[in-house]
Tab-separated table of C-alpha atoms in Angstrom:
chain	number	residue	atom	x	y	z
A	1	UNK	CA	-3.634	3.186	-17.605
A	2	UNK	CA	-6.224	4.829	-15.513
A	3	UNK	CA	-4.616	6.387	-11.862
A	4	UNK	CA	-5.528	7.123	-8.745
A	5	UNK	CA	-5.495	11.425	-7.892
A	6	UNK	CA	-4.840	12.870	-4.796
A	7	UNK	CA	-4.493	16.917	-4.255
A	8	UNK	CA	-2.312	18.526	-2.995
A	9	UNK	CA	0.955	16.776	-3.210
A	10	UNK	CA	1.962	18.616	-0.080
A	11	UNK	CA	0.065	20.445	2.214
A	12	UNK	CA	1.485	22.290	5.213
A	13	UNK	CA	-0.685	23.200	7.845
A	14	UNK	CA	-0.668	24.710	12.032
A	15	UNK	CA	-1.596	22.048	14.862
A	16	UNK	CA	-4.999	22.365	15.821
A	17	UNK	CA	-6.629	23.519	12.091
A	18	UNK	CA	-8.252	21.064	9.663
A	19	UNK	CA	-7.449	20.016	6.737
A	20	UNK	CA	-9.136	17.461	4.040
A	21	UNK	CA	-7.151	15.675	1.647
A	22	UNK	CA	-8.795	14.898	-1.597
A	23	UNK	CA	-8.263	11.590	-3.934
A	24	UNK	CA	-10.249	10.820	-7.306
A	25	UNK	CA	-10.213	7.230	-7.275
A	26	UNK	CA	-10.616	5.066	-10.701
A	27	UNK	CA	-14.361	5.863	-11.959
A	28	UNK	CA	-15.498	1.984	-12.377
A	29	UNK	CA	-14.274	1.316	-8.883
A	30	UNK	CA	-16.150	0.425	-5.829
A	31	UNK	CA	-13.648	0.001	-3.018
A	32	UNK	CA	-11.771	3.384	-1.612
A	33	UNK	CA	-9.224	3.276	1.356
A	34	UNK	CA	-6.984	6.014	3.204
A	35	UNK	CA	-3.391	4.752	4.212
A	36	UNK	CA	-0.740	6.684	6.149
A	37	UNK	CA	2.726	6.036	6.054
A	38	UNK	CA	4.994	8.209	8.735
A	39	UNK	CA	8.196	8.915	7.322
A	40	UNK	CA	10.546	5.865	7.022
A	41	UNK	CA	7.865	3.848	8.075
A	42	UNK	CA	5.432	0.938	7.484
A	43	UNK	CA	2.551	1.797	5.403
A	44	UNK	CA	-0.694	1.577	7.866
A	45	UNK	CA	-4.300	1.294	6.778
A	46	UNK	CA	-6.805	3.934	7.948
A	47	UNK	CA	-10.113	3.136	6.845
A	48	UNK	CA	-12.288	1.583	3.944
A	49	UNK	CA	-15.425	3.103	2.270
A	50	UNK	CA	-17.769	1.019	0.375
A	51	UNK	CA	-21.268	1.801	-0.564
A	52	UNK	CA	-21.234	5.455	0.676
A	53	UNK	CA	-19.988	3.899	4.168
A	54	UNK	CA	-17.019	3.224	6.358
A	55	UNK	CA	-17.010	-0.734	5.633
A	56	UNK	CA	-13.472	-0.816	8.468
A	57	UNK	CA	-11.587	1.473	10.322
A	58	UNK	CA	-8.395	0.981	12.317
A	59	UNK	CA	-7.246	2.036	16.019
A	60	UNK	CA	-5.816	5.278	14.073
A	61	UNK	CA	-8.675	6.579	12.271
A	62	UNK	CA	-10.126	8.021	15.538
A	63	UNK	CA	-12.817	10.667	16.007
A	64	UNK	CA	-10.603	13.194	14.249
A	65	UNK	CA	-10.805	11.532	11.252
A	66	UNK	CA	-13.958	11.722	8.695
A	67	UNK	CA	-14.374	10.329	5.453
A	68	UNK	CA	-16.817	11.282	2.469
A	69	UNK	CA	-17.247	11.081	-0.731
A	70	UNK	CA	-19.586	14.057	-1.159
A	71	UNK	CA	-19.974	13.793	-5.622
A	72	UNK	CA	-19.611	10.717	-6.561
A	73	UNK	CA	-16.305	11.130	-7.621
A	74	UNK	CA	-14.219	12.787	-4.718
A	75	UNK	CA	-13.185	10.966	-1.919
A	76	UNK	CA	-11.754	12.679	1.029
A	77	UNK	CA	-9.981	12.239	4.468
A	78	UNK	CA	-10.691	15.268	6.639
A	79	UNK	CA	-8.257	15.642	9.783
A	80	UNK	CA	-10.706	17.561	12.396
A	81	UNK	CA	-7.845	19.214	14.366
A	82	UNK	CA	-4.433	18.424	13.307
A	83	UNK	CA	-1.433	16.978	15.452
A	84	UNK	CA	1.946	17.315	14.814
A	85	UNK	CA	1.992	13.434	14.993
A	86	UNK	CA	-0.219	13.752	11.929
A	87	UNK	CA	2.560	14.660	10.017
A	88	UNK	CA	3.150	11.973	7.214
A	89	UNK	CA	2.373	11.172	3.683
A	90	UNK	CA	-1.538	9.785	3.070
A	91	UNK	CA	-2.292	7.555	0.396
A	92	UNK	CA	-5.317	7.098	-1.163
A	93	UNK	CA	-6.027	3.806	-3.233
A	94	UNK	CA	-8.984	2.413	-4.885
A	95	UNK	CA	-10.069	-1.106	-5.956
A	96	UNK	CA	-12.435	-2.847	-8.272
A	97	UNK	CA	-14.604	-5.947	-7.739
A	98	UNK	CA	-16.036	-7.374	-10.396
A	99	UNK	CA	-12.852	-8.077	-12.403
A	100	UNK	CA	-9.765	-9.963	-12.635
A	101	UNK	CA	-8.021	-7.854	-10.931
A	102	UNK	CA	-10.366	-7.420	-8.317
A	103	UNK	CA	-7.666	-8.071	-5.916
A	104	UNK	CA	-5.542	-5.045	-6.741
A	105	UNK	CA	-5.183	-1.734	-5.003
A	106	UNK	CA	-4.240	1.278	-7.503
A	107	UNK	CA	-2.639	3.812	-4.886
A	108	UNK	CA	-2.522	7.236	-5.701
A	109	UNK	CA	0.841	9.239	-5.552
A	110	UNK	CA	0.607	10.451	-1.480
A	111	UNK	CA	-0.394	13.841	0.019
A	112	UNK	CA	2.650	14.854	2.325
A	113	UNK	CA	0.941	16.537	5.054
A	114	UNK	CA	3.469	18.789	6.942
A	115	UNK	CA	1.711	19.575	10.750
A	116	UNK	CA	3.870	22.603	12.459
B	1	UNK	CA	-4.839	-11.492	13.034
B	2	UNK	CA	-2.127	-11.018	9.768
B	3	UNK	CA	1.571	-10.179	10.141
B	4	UNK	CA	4.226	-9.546	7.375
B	5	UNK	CA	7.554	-9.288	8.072
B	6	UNK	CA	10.686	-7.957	6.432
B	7	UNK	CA	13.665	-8.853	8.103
B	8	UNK	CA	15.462	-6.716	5.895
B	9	UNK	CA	15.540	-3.213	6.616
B	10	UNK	CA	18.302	-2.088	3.922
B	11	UNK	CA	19.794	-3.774	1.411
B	12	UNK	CA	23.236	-2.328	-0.303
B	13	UNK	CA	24.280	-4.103	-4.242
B	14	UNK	CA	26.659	-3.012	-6.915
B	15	UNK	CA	24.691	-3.020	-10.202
B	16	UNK	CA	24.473	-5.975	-11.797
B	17	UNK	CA	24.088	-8.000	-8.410
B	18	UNK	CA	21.247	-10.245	-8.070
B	19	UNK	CA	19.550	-9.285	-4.720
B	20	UNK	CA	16.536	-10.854	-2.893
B	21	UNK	CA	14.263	-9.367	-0.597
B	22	UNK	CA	12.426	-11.322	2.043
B	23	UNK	CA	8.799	-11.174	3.118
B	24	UNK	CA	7.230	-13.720	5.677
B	25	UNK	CA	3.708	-13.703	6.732
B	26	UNK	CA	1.181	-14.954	8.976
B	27	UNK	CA	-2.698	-15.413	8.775
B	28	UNK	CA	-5.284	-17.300	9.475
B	29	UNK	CA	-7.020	-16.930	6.362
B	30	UNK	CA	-7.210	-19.840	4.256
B	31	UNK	CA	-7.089	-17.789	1.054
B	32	UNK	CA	-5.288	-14.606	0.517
B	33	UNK	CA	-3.090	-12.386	-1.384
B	34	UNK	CA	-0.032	-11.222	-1.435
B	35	UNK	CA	1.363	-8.417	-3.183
B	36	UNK	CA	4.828	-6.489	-3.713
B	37	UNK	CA	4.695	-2.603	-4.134
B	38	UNK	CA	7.590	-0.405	-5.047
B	39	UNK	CA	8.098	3.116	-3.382
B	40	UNK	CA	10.890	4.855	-5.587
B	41	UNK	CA	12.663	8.332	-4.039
B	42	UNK	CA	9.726	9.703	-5.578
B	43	UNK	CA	7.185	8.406	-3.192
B	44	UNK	CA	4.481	7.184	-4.591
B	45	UNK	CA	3.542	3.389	-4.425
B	46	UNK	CA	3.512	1.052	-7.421
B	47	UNK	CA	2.493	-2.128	-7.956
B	48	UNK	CA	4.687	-4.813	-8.878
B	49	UNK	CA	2.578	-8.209	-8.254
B	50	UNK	CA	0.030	-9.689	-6.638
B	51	UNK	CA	-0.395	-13.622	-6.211
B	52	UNK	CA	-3.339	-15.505	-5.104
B	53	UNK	CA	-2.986	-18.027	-2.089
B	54	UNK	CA	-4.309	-21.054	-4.274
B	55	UNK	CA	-1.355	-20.189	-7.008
B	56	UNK	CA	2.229	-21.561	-6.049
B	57	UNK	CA	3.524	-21.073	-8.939
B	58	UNK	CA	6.811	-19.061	-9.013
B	59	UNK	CA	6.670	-15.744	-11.625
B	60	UNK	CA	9.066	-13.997	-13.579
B	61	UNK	CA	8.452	-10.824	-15.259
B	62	UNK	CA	11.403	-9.143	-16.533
B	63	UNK	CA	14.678	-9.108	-14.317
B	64	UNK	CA	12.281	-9.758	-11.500
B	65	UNK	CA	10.893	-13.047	-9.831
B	66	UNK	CA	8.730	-14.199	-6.806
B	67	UNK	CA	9.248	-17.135	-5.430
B	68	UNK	CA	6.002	-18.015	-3.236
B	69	UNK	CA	6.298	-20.878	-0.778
B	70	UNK	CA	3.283	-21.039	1.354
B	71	UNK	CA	5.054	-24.329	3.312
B	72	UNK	CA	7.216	-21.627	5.146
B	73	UNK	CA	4.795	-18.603	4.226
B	74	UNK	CA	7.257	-16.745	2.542
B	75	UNK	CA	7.044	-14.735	-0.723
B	76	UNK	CA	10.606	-13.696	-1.883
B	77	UNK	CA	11.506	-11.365	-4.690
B	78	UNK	CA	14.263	-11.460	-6.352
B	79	UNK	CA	15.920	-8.759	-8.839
B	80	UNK	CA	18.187	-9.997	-11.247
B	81	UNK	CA	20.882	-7.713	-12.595
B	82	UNK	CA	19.893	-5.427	-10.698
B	83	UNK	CA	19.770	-1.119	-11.891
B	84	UNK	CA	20.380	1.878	-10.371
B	85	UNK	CA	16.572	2.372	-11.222
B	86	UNK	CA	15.759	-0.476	-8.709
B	87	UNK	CA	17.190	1.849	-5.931
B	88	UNK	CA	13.308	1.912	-3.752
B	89	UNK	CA	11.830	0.909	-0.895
B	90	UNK	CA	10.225	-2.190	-1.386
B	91	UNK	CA	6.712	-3.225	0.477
B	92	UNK	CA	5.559	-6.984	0.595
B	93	UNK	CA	1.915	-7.106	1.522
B	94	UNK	CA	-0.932	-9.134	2.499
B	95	UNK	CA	-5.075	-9.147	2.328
B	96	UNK	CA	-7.481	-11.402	3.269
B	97	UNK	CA	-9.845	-12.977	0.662
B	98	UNK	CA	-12.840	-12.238	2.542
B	99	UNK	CA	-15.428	-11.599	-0.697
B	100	UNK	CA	-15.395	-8.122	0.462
B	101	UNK	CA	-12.833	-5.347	0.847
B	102	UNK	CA	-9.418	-6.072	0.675
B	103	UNK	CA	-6.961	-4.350	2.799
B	104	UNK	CA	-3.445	-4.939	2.446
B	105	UNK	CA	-1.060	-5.543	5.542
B	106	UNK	CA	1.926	-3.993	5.051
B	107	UNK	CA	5.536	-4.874	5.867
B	108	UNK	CA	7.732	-2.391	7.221
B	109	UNK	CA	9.523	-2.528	4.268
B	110	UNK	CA	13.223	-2.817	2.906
B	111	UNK	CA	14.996	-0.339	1.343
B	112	UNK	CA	17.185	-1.656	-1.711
B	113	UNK	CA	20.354	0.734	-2.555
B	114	UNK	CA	22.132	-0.113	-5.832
B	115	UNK	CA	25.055	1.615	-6.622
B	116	UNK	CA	26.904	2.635	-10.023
């Protein structure tokens, strides 16, 4: 079954530097999102990107937060300057549309992003 | 504005126990979806099911079973004989049918613990 990538599996990093998380969603798909989840909790959703554009964004995804997918087949979450409440595991996930199973996310396996 | 609840936030069984997990929701969508994800030690997310609004029908797959009952919005799952391999966090979710992007609401989760 085709999967969802995301690199690295764990990234540590100092407050205050950047740091972009990268995802290679499902090639056929059109619909890419970024969710967080801080540890033990709820999984919250960051942002959608459709058609080379931010198609939502919630109150998280401030001005710190960029998305891109520069090739065509990377999509990324940059974190501008990171805070220590930054510190969780991101999920990237990817969706068709023009299929059955148009209504189903494929989430990649996390990023654990340590912020010191 | 779209809600999901899990009352439960752990959940403790002896293999071999059948064990429910609870998910309630609220929206004001007419049609939606609802999905369960699985988060095992391991941390990635993986999809169990997804049901349409429009389909009431109950599903099995397997030692597992949702019973959706949209006259009390609630979308149970249910293990049967339940493994040490079941031992997760468990994620009910919920997305709008809006034609577009779909972006799951997520519960806060229950964590199921099954013992030897």
């Amino acid at each position: 079954e085709p999967e969802v990538t995301q690199t690295p599996s764990h990234q540590v990093t100092q407050m205050g530097q950047e740091v972009i998380l990268r995802c290679v969603p499902i090639s056929n798909h059109l619909y890419f999102y970024w969710y967080r989840q801080i540890l033990g909790q709820k999984v919250e959703f960051l942002v959608s990107f459709y058609n080379n554009e931010i198609s939502e964004k919630s109150e998280i995804f401030d001005d710190q937060f960029s998305v891109e997918r520069p090739d065509g087949s990377n999509f990324t979450l940059k974190i501008r300057s990171t805070k220590l409440e930054d510190s969780a595991m991101y999920f990237c996930a990817s969706g068709p549309l023009d299929s059955p199973e148009g209504e189903k996310l494929f989430f990649g396996s996390g990023t654990q992003l340590s912020v010191l | 504005a779209q809600k999901v609840t899990q009352a439960q936030t752990e959940i403790s069984v002896v293999e071999k126990e059948d064990v429910t997990l609870d998910c309630v929701y609220e929206t004001r969508d007419t049609t939606y979806y609802l999905f369960w994800y699985k988060q095992p030690p391991s941390g990635e997310l993986v999809f169990l099911i997804r049901r349409n609004s429009f389909d009431e029908q109950n599903e099995i797959s397997g030692r597992y079973s949702w019973n959706f009952q949209k006259s009390t919005s609630s979308f149970n799952f249910t293990i049967t004989a339940s493994q040490v391999v079941d031992s997760a966090v468990y994620f009910c979710a919920l997305s709008p049918d809006s034609g577009g992007s779909y972006i799951p609401t997520f519960g806060r989760g229950t964590s199921l613990i099954v013992h030897p």
